Coordinates of C-alpha atoms in Angstrom, one line a residue:
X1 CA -5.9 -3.1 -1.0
X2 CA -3.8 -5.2 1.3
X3 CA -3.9 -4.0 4.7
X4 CA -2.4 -5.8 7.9
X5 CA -4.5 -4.8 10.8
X6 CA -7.3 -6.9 8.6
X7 CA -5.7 -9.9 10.0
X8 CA -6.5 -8.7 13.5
X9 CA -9.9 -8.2 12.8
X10 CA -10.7 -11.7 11.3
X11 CA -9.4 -12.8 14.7
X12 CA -11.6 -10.7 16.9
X13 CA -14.4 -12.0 14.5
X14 CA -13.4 -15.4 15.3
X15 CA -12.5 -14.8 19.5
X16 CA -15.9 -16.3 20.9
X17 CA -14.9 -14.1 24.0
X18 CA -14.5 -11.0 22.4
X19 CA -15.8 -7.3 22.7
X20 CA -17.3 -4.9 20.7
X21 CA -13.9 -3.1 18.9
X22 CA -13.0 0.7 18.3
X23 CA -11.0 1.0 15.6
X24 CA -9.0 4.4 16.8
X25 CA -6.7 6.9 14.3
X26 CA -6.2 9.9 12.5
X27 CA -8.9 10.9 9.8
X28 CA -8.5 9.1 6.6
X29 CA -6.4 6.6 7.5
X30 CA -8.8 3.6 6.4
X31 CA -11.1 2.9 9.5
X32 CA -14.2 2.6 7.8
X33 CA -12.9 0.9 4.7
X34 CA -11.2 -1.8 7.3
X35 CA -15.0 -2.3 9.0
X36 CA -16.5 -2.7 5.4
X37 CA -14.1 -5.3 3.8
X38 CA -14.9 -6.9 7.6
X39 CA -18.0 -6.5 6.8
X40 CA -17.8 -8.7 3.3
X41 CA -17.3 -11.9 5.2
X42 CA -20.4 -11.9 7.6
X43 CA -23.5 -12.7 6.1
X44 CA -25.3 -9.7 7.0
X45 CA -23.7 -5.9 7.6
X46 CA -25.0 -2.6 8.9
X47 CA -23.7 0.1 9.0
X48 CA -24.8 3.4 11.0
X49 CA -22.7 6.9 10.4
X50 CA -23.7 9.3 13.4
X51 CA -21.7 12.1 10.9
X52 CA -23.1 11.6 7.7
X53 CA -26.6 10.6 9.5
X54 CA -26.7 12.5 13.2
X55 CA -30.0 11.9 13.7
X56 CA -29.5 8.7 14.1
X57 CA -28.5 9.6 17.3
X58 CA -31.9 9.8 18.5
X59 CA -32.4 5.8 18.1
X60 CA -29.8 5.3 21.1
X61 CA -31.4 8.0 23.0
X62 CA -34.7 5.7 24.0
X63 CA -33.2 2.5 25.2
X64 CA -29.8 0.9 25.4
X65 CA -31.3 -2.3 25.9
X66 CA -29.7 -4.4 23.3
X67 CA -33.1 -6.3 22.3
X68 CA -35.2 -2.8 22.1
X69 CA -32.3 -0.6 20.5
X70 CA -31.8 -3.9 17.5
X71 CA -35.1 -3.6 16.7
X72 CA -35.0 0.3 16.5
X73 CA -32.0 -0.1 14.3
X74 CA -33.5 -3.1 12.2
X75 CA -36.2 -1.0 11.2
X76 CA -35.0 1.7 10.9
X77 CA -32.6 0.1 8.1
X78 CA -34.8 -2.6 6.7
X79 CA -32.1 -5.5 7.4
X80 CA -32.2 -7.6 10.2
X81 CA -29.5 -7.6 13.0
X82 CA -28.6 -11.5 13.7
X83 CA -26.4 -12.1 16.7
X84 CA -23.2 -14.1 15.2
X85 CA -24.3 -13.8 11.3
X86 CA -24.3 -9.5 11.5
X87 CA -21.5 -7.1 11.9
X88 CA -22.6 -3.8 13.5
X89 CA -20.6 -1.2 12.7
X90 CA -20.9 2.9 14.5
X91 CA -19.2 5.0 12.5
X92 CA -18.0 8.3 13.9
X93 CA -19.0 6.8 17.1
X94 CA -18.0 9.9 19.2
X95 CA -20.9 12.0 17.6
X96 CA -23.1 9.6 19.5
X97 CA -22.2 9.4 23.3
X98 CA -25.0 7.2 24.0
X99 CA -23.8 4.7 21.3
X100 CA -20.8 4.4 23.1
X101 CA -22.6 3.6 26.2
X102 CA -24.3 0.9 24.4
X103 CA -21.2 -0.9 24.3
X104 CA -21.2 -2.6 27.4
X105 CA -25.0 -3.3 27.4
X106 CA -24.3 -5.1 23.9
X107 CA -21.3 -7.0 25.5
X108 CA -22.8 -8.1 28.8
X109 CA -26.4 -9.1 27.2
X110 CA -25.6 -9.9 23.8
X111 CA -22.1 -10.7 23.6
X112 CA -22.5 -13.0 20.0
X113 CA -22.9 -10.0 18.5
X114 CA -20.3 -8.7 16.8
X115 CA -20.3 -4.7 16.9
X116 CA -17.4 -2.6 15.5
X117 CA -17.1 1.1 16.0
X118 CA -15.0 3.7 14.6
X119 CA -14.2 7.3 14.9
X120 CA -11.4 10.3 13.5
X121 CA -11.6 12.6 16.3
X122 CA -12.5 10.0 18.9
X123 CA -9.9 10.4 21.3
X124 CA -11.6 13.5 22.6
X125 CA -14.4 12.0 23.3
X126 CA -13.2 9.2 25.2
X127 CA -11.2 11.7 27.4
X128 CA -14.8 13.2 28.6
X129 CA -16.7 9.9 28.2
X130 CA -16.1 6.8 30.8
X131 CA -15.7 4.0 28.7
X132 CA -16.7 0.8 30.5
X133 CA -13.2 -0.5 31.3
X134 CA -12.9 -4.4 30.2
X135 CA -16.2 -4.1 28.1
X136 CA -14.8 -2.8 24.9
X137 CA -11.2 -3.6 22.7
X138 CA -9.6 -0.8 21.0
X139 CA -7.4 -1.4 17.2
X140 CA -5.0 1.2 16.2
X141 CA -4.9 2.3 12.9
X142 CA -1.9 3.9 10.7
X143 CA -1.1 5.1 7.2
X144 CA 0.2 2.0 5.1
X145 CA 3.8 0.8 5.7
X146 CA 6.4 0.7 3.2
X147 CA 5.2 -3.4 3.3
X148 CA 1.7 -2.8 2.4
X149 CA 2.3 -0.3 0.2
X150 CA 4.6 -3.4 -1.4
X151 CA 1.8 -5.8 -1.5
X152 CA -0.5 -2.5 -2.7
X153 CA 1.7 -2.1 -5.9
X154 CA 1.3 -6.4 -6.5
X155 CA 4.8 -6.8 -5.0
X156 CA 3.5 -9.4 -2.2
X157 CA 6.2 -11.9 -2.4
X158 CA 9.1 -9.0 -2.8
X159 CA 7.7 -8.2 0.8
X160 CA 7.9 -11.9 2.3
X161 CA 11.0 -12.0 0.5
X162 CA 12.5 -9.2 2.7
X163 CA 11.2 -11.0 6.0
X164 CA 12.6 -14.2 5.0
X165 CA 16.2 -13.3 4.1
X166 CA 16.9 -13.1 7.4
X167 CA 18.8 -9.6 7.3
X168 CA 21.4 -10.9 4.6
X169 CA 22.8 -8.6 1.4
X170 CA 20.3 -8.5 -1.8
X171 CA 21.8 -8.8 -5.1
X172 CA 22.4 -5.2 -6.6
X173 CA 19.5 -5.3 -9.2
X174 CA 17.0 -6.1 -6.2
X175 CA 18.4 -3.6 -4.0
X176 CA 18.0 -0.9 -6.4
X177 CA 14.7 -1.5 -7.5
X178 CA 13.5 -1.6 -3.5
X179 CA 15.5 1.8 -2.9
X180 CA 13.5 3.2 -5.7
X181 CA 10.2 1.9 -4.2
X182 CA 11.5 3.6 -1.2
X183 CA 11.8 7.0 -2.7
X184 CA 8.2 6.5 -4.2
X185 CA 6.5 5.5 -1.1
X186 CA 8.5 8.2 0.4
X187 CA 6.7 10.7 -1.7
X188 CA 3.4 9.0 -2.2
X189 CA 3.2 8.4 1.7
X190 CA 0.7 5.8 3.0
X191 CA -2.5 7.9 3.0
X192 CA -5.0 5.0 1.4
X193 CA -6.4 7.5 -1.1
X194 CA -3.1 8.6 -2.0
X195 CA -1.9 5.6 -2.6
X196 CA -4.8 3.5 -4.5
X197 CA -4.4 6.6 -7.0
X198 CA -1.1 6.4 -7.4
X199 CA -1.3 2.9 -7.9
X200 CA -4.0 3.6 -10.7
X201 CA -2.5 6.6 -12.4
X202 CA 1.2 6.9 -11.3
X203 CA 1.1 10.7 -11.6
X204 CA 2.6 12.2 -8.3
X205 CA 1.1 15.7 -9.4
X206 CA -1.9 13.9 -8.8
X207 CA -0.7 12.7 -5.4
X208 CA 0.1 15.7 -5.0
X209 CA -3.2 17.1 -5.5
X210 CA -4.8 14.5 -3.4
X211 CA -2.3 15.3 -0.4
X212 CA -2.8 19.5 -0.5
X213 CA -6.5 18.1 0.1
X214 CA -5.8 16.1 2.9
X215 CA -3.7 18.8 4.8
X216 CA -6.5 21.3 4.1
X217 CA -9.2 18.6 5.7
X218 CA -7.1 18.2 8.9
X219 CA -6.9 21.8 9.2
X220 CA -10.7 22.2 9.0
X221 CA -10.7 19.8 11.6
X222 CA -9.2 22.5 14.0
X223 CA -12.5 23.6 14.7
X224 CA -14.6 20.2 15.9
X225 CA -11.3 20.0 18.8
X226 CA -10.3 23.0 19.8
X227 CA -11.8 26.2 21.6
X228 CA -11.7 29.1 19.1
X229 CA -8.7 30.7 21.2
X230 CA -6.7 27.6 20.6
X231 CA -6.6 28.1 16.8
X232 CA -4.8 30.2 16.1
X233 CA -2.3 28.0 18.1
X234 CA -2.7 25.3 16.4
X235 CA -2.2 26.4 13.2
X236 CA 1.3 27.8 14.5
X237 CA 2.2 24.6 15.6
X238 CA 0.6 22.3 12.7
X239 CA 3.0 24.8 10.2
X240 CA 5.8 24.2 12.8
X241 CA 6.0 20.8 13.0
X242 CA 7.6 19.9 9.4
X243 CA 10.5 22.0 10.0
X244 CA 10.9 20.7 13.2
X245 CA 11.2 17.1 12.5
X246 CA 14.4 15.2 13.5
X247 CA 15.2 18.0 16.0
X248 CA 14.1 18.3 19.8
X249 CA 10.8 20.2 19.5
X250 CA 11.5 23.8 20.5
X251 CA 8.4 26.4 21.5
X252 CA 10.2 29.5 20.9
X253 CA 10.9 28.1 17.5
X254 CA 7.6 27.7 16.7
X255 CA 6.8 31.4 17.9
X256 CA 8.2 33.9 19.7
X257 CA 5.2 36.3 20.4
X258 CA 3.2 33.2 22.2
X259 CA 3.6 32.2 25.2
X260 CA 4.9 27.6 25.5
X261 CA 1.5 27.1 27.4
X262 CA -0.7 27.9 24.8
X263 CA 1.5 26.4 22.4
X264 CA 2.2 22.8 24.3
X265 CA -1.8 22.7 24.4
X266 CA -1.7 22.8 20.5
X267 CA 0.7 20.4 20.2
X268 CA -1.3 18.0 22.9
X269 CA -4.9 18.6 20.7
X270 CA -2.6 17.9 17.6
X271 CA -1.0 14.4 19.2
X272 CA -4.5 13.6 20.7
X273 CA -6.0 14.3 16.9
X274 CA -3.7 11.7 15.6
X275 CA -1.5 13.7 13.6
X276 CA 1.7 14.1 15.7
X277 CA 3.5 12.2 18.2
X278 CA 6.2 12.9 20.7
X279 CA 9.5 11.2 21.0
X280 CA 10.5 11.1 24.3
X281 CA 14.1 10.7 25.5
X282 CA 14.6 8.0 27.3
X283 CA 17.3 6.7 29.8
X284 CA 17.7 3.6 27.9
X285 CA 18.9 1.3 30.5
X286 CA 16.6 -1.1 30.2
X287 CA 12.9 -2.1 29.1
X288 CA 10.2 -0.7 29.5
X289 CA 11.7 2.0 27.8
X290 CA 8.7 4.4 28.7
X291 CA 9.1 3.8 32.6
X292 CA 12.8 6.0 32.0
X293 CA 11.4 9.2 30.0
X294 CA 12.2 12.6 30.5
X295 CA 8.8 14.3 29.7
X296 CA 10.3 17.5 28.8
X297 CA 12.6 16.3 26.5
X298 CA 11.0 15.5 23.2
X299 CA 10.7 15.3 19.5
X300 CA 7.8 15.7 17.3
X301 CA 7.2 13.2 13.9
X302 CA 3.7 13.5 11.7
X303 CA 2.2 10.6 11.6
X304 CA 2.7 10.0 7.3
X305 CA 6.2 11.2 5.3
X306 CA 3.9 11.9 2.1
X307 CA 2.2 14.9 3.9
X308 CA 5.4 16.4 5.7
X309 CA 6.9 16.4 2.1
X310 CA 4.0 18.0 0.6
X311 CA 4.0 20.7 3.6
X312 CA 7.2 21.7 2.6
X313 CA 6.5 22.1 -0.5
X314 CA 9.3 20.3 -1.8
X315 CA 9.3 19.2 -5.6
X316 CA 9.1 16.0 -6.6
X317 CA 11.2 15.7 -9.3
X318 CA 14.7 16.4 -8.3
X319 CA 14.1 13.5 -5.8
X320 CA 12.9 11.5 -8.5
X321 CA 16.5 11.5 -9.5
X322 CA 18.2 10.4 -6.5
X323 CA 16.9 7.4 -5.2
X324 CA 18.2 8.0 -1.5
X325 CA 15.9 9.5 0.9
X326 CA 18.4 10.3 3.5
X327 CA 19.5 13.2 1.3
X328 CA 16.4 14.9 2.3
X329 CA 16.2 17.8 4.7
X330 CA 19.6 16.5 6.0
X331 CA 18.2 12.8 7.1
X332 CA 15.1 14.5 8.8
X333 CA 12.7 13.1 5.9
X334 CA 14.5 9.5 6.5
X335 CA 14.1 9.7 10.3
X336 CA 10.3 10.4 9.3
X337 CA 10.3 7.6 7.0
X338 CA 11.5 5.1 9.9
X339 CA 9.6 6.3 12.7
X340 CA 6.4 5.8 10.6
X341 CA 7.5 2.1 9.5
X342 CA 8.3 1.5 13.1
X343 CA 4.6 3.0 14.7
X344 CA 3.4 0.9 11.7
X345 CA 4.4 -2.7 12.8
X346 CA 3.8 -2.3 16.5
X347 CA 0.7 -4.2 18.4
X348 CA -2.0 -2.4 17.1
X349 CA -3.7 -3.3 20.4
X350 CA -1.5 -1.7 22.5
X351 CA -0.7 1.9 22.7
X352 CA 2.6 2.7 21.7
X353 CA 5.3 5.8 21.7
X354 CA 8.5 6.3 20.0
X355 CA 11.7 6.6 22.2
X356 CA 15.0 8.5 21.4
X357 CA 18.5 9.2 23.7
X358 CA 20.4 12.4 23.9
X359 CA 23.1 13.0 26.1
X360 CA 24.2 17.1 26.7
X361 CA 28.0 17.2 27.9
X362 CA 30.2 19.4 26.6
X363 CA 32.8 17.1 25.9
X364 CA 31.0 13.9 24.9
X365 CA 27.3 15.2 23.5
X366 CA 25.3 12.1 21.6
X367 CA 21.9 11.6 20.0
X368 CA 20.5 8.4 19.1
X369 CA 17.3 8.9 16.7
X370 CA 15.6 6.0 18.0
X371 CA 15.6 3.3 21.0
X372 CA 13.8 -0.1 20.0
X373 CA 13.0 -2.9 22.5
X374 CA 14.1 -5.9 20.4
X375 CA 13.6 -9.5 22.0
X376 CA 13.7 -8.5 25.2
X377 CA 16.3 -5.7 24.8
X378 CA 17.6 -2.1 24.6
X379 CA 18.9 -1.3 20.5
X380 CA 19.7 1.7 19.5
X381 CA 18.8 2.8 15.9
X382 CA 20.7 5.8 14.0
X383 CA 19.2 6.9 10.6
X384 CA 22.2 7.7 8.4
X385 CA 22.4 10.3 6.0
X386 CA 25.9 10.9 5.5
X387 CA 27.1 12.3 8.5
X388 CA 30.0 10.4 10.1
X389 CA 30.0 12.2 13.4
X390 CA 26.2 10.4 14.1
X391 CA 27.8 7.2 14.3
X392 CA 30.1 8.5 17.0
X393 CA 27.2 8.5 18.9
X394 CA 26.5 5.1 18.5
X395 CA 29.4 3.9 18.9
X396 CA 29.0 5.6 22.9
X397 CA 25.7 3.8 23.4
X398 CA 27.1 0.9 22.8
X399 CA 29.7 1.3 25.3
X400 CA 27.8 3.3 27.9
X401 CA 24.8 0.9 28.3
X402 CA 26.6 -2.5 27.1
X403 CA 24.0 -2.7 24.4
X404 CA 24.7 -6.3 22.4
X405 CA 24.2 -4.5 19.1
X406 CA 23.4 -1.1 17.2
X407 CA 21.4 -0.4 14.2
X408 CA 22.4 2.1 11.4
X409 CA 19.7 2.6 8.7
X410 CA 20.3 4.4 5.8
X411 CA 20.7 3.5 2.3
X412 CA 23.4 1.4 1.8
X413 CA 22.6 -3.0 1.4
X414 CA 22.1 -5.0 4.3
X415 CA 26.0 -5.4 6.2
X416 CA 27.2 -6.0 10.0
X417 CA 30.5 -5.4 11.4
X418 CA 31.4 -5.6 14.9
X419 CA 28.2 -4.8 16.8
X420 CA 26.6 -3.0 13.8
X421 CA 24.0 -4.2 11.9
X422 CA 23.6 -2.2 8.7
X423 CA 19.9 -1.9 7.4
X424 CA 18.7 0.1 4.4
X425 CA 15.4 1.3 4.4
X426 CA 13.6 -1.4 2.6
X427 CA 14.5 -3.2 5.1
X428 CA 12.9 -1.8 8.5
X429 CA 10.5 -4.1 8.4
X430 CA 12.3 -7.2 8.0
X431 CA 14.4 -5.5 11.3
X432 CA 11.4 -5.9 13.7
X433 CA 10.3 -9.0 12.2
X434 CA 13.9 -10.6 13.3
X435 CA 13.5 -11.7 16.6
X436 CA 16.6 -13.7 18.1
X437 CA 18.1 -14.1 14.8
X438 CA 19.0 -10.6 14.7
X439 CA 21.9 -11.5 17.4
X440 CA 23.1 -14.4 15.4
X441 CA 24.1 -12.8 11.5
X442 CA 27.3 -13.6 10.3
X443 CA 29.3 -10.2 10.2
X444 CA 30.8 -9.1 6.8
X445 CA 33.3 -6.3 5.8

């Protein structure tokens, strides 16, 4: 299976200055698989799970010396560990403190060595842990994107064809057949299991299956996180969250009987886990979009559209029948769709947080679902589902801020009039990957 962020990693292989990597993301999401097809093109691989394994623990416990503590690992798994030929790779690194300690010994006395490490709750560790600042790299990892999930199904050059059209209209044939992948990747999601058995078996009762099994996991996970007063919190906020999508996150409508402290602590554990993400509003007036947010203003997304869907229990079939997504849940499943394609394609070095606008005014209110930095500058981004009022609202940002352009998703073909460019969801990807260009498209009726 294709995956992007693979691409990064052969380059941190090859960086002579690099050092040691966390790969950092929800549960599931591929981590592990990503260090072992790593692993494939160094002659030699190890691999230590503190989860599956935790008494390994006990071989960082008696030196982190990086001469005394490769020999303990050598041994202990009959390969040897060769500076430059071996990748090292700490699973579930967080159940091992003293592992992540390691790190900078390994950098600052063996730095040849090339030592990956990986964890799904790992964030909370690294809250209570210092982590030698400048001594270790971090990777972020997501579910697949509509584009991997592309190149998943064998549809590689379908995918490059997108990036290369520069943002002009498909023929009809092609842009129905990429709205239908868009409805199956919409209810497949980009979970890695999900998808390579979907890919193998094209049952979505099976997906189905697969995704019930996932929820139920993260669930579980409430209790390695969270104190046992917080659970019952974060199960009320977990349930919340797929109903809430597309709307500005309300506490009382989560519940009415708890008090928003206990509940904005959920929500925190939940964002920290990997699962959710806030939206913050932001001012908009210029980049960084993140030095103008209102911190109490916020939506909520889940981090893949395949499990909201499955939350909600909605059936498959009926959708199977219309091919446009923004019909869901009145456009909230479409605004899910984008915000995960957009998180997707961002630096996976960097950290990064989805932006939206709202303006309350009794004559003039306005919502914009999302706020891109684009080459340098402010865009706004609607996700259409059929309301005509929502493009009022773009049509104010426009003026308000003097943006040079807006962009409506939805479902219709690629299209620009005025200072609109019209994307369907196929082609969100081919959006970021614009650049300048996206300022210079002939505009069309």
């Amino acid at each position: 299976m294709h995956r992007d962020v693979l691409d990064n990693l052969r380059a941190w292989k090859a960086d002579a200055s690099r050092m040691p990597l966390i790969l950092r993301g929800a549960r599931q999401v591929g981590k592990s698989w990503l260090a072992r097809e790593l692993g494939k093109e160094f002659p030699g691989f190890v691999e230590i799970n503190f989860d599956r394994e935790p008494e390994l623990s006990s071989l960082f416990e008696h030196s982190v010396v990086p001469e005394k503590l490769l020999s303990l690992i050598s041994n202990y798994v009959g390969k040897p560990i060769i500076p430059g030929k071996t990748l090292l790779f700490l699973d579930e690194i967080q159940n091992c403190p003293r592992a992540l300690a390691a790190l900078r010994y390994l950098f600052e006395e063996m730095p040849a060595l090339h030592v990956l490490g990986a964890g799904s709750l790992l964030e909370f560790e690294l809250c209570r842990l210092p982590v030698p600042v400048g001594r270790v790299s971090f990777l972020h990892v997501h579910p697949l994107s509509f584009g991997e999930y592309l190149c998943a199904l064998g549809k590689q050059s379908l995918r490059a064809m997108l990036i290369e059209n520069e943002l002009q209209p498909l023929p009809a044939a092609l842009h129905l057949m990429l709205s239908d992948h868009v409805r199956d990747y919409t209810l497949v999601g980009g979970m890695p299991q999900v998808v390579q058995d979907f890919i193998e078996h094209r049952d979505l009762s099976r997906s189905r299956g697969l995704q019930s099994s996932l929820i139920q996991t993260y669930q579980q996970d409430f209790n390695k996180y969270a104190k046992v007063h917080q659970i019952k919190y974060l199960k009320k906020v977990f349930d919340a969250i797929p109903f809430q999508v597309g709307n500005k996150f309300k506490y009382v409508s989560v519940s009415r009987e708890h008090r928003s402290r206990e509940l904005s602590e959920a929500l925190e554990l939940l964002c920290m886990a990997g699962i959710a993400d806030k939206v913050h509003h932001s001012s908009g007036n210029g980049t960084p979009l993140r030095a103008q947010i209102d911190l109490k203003r916020f939506k909520v997304t889940f981090f893949d559209v395949g499990l909201i869907l499955r939350m909600l229990k909605i059936d498959h079939r009926p959708v199977l029948l219309e091919p446009n997504i923004g019909s869901l849940r009145d456009g909230a499943i479409a605004e899910l769709f984008v915000a995960q394609q957009i998180r997707a394609h961002a630096d996976p070095r960097e950290e990064f947080r989805l932006h939206y606008w709202h303006r309350e005014a009794r004559a003039s209110n306005a919502e914009i679902d999302f706020l891109i930095e684009l080459d340098g500058k402010v865009l706004p981004v609607e996700v259409k589902s059929g309301s005509v009022g929502r493009m009022k609202s773009l049509g104010l940002f426009l003026k308000e801020k003097a943006a040079p352009l807006g962009i409506k998703i939805s479902a219709h073909p690629f299209s620009r009039h005025d200072k609109v460019l019209s994307v369907p969801f196929y082609g969100v990807e081919a959006l970021l990957e614009s650049g300048p260009i996206i300022f210079k498209g002939k505009h069309s009726p």
